[in-house]
Coordinates of C-alpha atoms and ligand atoms in Angstrom, one line a residue:
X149 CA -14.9 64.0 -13.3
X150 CA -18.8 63.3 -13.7
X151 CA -18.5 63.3 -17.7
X152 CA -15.3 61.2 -17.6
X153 CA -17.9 58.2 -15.6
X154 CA -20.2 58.3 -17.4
X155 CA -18.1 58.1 -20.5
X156 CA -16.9 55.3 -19.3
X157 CA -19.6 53.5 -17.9
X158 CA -20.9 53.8 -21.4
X159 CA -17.7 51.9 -22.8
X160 CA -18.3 49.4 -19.9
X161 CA -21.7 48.9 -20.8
X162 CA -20.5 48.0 -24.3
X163 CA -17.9 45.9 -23.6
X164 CA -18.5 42.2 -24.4
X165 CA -15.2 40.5 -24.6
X166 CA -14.7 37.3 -26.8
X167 CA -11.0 36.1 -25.4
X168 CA -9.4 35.9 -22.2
X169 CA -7.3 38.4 -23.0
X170 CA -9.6 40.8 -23.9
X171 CA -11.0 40.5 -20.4
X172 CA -7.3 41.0 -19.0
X173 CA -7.2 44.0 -20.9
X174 CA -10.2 45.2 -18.9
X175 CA -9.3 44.5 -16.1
X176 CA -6.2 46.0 -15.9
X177 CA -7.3 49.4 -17.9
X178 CA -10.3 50.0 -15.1
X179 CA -9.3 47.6 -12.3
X180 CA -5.6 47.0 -12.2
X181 CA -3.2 48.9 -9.8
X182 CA -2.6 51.7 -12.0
X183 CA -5.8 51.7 -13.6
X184 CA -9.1 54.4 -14.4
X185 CA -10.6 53.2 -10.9
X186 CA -7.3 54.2 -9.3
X187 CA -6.9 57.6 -11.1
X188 CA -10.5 58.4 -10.3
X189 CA -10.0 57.6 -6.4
X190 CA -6.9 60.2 -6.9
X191 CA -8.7 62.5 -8.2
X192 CA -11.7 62.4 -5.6
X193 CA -9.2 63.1 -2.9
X194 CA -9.1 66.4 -4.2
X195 CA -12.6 67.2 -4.7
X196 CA -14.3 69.8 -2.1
X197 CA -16.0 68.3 0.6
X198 CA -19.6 69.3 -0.7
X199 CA -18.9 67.6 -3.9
X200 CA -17.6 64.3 -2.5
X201 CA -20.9 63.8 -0.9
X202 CA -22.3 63.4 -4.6
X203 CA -19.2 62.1 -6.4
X204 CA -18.6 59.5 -3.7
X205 CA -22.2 57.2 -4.4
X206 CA -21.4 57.5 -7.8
X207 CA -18.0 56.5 -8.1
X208 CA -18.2 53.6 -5.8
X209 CA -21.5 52.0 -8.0
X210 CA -19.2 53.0 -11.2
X211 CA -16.7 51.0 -9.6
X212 CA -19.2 48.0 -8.7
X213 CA -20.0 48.0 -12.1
X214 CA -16.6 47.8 -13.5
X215 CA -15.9 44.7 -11.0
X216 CA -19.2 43.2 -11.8
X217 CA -18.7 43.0 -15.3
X218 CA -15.1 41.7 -14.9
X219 CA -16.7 39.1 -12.4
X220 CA -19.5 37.8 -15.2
X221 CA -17.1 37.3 -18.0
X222 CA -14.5 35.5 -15.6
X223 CA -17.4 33.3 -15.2
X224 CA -18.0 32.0 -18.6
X225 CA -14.4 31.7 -19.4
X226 CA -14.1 29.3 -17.1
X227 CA -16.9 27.5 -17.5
X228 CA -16.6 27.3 -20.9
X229 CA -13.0 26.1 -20.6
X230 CA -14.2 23.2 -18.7
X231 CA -17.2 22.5 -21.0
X232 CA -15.0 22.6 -24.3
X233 CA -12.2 19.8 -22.4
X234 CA -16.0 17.6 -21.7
X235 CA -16.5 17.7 -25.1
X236 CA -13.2 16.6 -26.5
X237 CA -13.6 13.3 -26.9
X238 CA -9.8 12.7 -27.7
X239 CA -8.9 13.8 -24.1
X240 CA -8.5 10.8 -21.6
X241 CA -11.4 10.3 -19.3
X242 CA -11.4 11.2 -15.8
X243 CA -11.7 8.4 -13.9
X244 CA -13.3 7.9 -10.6
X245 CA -12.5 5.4 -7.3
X246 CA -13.9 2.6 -6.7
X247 CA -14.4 0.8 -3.3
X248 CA -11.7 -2.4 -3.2
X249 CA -12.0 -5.1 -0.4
X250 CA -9.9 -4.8 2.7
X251 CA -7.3 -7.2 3.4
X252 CA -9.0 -9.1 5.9
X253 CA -11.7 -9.8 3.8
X254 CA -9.0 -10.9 0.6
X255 CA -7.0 -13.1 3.1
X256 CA -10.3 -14.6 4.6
X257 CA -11.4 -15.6 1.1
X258 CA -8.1 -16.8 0.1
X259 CA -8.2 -19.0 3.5
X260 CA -11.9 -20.3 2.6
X261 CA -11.3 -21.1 -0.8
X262 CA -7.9 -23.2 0.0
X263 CA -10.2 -25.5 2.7
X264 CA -12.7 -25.5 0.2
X265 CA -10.6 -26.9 -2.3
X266 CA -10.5 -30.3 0.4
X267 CA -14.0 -30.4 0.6
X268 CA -14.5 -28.4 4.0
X269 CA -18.1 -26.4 4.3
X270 CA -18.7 -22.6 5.6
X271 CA -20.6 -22.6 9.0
X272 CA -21.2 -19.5 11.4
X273 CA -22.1 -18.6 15.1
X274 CA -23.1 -16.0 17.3
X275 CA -20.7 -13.2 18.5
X276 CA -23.0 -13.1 21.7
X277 CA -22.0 -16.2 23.1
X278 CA -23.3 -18.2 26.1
X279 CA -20.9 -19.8 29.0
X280 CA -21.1 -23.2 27.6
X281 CA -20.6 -22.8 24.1
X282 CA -17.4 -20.7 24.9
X283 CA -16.2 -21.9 27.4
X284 CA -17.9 -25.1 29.2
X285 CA -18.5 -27.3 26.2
X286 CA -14.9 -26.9 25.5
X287 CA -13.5 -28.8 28.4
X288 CA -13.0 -25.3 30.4
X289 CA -13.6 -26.5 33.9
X290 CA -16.1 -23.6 35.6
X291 CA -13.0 -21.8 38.0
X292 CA -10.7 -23.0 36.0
X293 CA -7.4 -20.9 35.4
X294 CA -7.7 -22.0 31.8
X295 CA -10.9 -19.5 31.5
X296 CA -7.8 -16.5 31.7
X297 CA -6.0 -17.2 29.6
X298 CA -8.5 -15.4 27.6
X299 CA -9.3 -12.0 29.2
X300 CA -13.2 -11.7 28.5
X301 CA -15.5 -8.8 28.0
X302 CA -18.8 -9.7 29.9
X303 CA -22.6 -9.0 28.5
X304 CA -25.4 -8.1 31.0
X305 CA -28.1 -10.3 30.2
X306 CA -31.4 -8.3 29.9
X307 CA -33.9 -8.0 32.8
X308 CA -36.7 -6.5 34.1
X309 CA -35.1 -5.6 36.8
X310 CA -31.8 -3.7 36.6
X311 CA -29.4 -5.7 38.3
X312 CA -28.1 -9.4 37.0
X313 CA -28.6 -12.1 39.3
X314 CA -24.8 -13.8 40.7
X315 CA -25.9 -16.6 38.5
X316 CA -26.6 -14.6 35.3
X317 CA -23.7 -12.4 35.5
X318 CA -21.1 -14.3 33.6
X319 CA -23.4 -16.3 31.6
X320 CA -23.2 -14.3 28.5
X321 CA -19.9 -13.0 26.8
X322 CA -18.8 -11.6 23.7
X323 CA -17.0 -15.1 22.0
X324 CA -13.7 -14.8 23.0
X325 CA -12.5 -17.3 19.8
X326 CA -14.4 -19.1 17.2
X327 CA -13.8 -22.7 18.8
X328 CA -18.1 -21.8 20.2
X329 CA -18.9 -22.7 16.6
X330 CA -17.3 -25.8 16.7
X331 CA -19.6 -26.7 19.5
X332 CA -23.1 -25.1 17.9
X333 CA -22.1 -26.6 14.6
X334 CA -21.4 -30.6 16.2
X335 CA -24.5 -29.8 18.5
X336 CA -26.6 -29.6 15.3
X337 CA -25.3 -32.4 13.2
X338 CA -24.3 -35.8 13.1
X339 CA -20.7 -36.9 12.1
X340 CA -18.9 -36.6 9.9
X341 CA -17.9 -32.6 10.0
X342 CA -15.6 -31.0 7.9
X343 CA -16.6 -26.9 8.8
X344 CA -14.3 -23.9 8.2
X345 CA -15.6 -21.1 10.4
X346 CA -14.3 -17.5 10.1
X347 CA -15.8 -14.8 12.3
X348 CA -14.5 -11.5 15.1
X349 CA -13.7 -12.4 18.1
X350 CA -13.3 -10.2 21.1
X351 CA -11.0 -10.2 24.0
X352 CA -10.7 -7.2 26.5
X353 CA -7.2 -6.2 26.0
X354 CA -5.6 -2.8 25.9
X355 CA -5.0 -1.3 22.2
X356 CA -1.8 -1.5 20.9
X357 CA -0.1 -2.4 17.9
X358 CA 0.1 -5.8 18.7
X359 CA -3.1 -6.5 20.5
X360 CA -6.5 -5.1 19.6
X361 CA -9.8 -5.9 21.5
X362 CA -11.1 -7.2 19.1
X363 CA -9.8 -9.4 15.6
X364 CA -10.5 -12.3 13.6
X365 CA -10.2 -15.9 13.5
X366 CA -10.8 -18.7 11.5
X367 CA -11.9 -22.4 12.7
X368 CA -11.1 -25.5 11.4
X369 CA -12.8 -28.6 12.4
X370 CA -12.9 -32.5 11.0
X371 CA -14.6 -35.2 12.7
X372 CA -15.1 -38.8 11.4
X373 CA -13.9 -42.3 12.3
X374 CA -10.6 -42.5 12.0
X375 CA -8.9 -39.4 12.2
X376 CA -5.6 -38.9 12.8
X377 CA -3.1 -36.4 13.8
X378 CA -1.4 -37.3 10.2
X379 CA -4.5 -35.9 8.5
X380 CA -4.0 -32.9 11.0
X381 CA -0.6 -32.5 9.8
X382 CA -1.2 -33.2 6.2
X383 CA -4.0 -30.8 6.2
X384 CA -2.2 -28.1 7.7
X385 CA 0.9 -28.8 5.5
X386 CA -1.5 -28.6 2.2
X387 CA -2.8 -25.2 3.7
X388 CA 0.6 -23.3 4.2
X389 CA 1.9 -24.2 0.8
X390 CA -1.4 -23.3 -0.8
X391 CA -1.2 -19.5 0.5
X392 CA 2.5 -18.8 1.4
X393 CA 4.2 -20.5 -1.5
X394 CA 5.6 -24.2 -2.2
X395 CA 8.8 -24.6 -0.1
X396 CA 7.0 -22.9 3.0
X397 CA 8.4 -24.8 6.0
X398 CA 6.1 -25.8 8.8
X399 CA 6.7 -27.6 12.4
X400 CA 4.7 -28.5 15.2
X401 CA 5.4 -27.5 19.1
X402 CA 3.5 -29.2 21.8
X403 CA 1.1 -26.6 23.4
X404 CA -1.8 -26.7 25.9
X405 CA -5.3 -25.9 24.7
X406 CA -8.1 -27.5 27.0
X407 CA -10.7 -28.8 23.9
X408 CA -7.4 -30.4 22.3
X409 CA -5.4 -33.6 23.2
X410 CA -2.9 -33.8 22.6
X411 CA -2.4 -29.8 21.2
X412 CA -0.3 -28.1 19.1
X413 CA 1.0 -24.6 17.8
X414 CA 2.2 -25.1 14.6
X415 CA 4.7 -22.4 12.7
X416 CA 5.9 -21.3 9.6
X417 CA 8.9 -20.6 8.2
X418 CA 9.3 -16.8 8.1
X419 CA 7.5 -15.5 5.1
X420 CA 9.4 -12.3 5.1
X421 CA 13.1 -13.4 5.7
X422 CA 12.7 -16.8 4.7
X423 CA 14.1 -18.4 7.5
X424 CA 17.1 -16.0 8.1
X425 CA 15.8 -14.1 10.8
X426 CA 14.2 -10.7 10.9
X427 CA 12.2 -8.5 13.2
X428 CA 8.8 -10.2 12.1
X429 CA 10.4 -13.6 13.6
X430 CA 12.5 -11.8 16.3
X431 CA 15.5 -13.6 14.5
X432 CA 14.4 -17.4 15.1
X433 CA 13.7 -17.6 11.1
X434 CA 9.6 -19.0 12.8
X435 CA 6.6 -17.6 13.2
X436 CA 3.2 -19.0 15.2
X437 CA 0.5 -19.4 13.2
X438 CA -1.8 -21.4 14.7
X439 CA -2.8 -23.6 17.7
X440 CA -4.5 -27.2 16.9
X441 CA -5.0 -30.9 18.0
X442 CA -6.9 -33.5 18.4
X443 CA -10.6 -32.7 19.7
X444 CA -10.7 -34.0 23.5
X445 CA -12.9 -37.0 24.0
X446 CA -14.8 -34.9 26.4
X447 CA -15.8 -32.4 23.8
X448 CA -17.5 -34.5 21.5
X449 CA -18.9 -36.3 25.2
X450 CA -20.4 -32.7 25.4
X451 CA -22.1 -32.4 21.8
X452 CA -23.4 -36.3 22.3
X453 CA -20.8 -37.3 19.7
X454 CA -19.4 -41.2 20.5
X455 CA -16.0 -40.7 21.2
X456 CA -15.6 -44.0 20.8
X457 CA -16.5 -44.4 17.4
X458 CA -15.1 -40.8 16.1
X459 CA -12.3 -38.9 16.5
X460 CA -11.2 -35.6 14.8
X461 CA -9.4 -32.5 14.7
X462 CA -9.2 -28.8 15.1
X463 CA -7.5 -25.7 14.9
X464 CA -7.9 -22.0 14.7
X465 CA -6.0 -19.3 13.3
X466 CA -5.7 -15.2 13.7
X467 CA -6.7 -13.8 10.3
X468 CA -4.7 -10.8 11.1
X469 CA -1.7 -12.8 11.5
X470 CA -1.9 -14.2 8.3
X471 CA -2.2 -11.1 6.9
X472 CA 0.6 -9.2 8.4
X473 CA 3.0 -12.3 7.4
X474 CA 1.5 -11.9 4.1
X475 CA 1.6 -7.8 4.0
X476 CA 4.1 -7.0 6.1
X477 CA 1.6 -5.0 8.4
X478 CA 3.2 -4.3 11.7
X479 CA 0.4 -2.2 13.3
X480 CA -2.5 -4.0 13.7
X481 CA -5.0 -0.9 14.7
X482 CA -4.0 -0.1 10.5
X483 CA -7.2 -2.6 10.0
X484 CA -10.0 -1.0 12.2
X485 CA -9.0 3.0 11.6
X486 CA -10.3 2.9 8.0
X487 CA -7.8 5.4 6.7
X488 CA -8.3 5.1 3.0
X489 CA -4.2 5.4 2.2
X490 CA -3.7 2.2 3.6
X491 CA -6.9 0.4 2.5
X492 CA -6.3 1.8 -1.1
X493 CA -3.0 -0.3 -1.5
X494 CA -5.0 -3.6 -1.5
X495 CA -7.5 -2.8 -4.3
X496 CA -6.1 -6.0 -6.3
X497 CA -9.7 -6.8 -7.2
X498 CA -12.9 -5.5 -8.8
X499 CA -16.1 -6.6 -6.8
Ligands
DAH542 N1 -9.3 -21.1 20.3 C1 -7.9 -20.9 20.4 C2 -7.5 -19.5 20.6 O1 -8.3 -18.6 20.4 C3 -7.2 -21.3 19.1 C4 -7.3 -22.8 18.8 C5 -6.4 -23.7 19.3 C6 -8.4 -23.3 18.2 C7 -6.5 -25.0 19.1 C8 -8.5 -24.7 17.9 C9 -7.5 -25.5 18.4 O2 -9.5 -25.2 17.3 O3 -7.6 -26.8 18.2 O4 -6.5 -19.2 21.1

């Protein structure tokens, strides 16, 4: 059995295999099921026990050397398969991912670049907001139910000492809607204004696939002498057949918002059924879009504006919304879980 090893180990030693195949040879001569290794194992069960003692150590390092040389050849065939498909140039190339924008940020721009198109200007504010600029400045009376019908989250003000004071509790919030930066902006200006403000909001609202704590909106405001509800409408009207399609129905409802006299929400003809009715539009053939009016006297009273002299309008939108009547997306926690499946179906553009 000795003299049969070593024999071998000397053919091992020699072998230097060119092909695949020659390698598969090998393998299944010394390693395969009813290979030399095999046999050899056999055969050893017969040995006498002094024997094994010696014949054992050496057949198990003749075996190691058989699966070692198998194992360094498998190696470079492999390798050098891959390396011979790099260097054929006539092969098609690999292609790699790149990053596309999400559909919030395609929708936003689409938004922006329709309002730009009539001469309105970016501006931005704070998500941190103060009670006035959220809430007070805007004709929310302080105690007033108005204030819930946007459910809040709260931000400790920073002090030395731990606790807020009654007074400071309450007087910071994240910005519940983008109508603050209507405020800041007319604050920091003279008239005339024509801003378009997008931006997250934040309301404290349990997650579901409807409602989200927190989304986005864009603002909409126009202040000169003037103004009219007609430009309002005309505005709006320009908008929706801009980025929904020529034909796109629209109609105002009478609504309530307390920095808006009178208010509006305005719909849309259902993008998706066209006016049929479908789930999207629970069957009424309209969906909300948006909420606008005239700006209250009392607002631009706030921001030092002469309500006298100038008038204008505003309104806000959910850029979510938009999108979903755009997409068809019917889960809106889709746009904050960052799953690549569903972010990968809106690379329309390169960046
Ligand atoms: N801020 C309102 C909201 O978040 C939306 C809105 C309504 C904004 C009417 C406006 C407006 O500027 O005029 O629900």
């Amino acid at each position: 059995m000795q003299s049969k090893i070593s024999q071998y180990t000397t053919e091992i030693n020699a072998f230097e295999p060119k092909t695949a195949e020659e390698l598969e040879t090998f393998r299944i001569k010394f390693l395969g099921t009813k290979g030399i290794i095999k046999d050899l194992f056999d055969e050893f069960k017969a040995v006498s026990p002094e024997e094994k003692r010696v014949l054992g150590k050496v057949l198990n390092q003749f075996k190691q050397l058989a699966e070692a040389k198998f194992n360094d050849h498998k190696d470079n065939f492999t390798t050098g398969d891959a390396q011979s498909k790099k260097e054929d140039l006539t092969l098609p190339g690999e292609g790699f991912e790149i990053g596309g924008r999400h559909p919030l940020n395609l929708v936003r721009k689409e938004i922006v670049e329709i309002f730009k198109r009539l001469g309105f200007v970016l501006a931005e504010g704070p998500e941190i907001e103060d009670d006035w600029h959220n809430f007070s400045a805007l004709n929310f009376p302080e105690e007033h139910p108005a204030r819930d019908m946007q459910d809040t989250f709260f931000v400790q003000k920073p002090t030395n000492n731990s606790e807020n004071t009654a007074e400071e509790k309450g007087a910071y919030a994240l910005r519940t809607h983008t109508s603050s930066v209507q405020v800041r902006l007319m604050e920091a200006g003279k008239p005339p204004f024509r801003a378009l403000m997008p931006g997250r909001v934040y309301r404290n609202e349990a997650i579901s696939a409807r409602a989200h704590c927190f989304f986005h909106q864009v603002e909409g405001l126009y202040v000169d002498e003037n103004v009219s509800f007609a430009d309002l409408k005309q505005t709006l009207y320009y908008f929706v057949q801009e980025l929904y399609g020529e034909g796109t129905k629209v109609r105002f409802r009478p609504s309530y918002f307390p920095f808006t006299e009178p208010s509006a929400e305005m719909d849309i003809s259902c993008t998706i059924c066209k006016g049929a009715g479908c789930q999207m539009c629970k069957q009424s053939g309209w969906v909300e879009i948006l909420g606008c009016g005239m700006i209250d006297p009392n607002v631009l009273d706030n921001v030092n504006i002469d309500s006298k002299k100038y008038t204008g309008f505003a309104f806000g939108m959910g850029i979510e919304r938009i999108t979903n009547l755009k997409y068809q997306i019917k889960d809106l926690r889709l746009f904050s879980e960052n799953d690549v499946r569903f972010l990968k179906q809106f690379q329309t553009e390169v960046i």
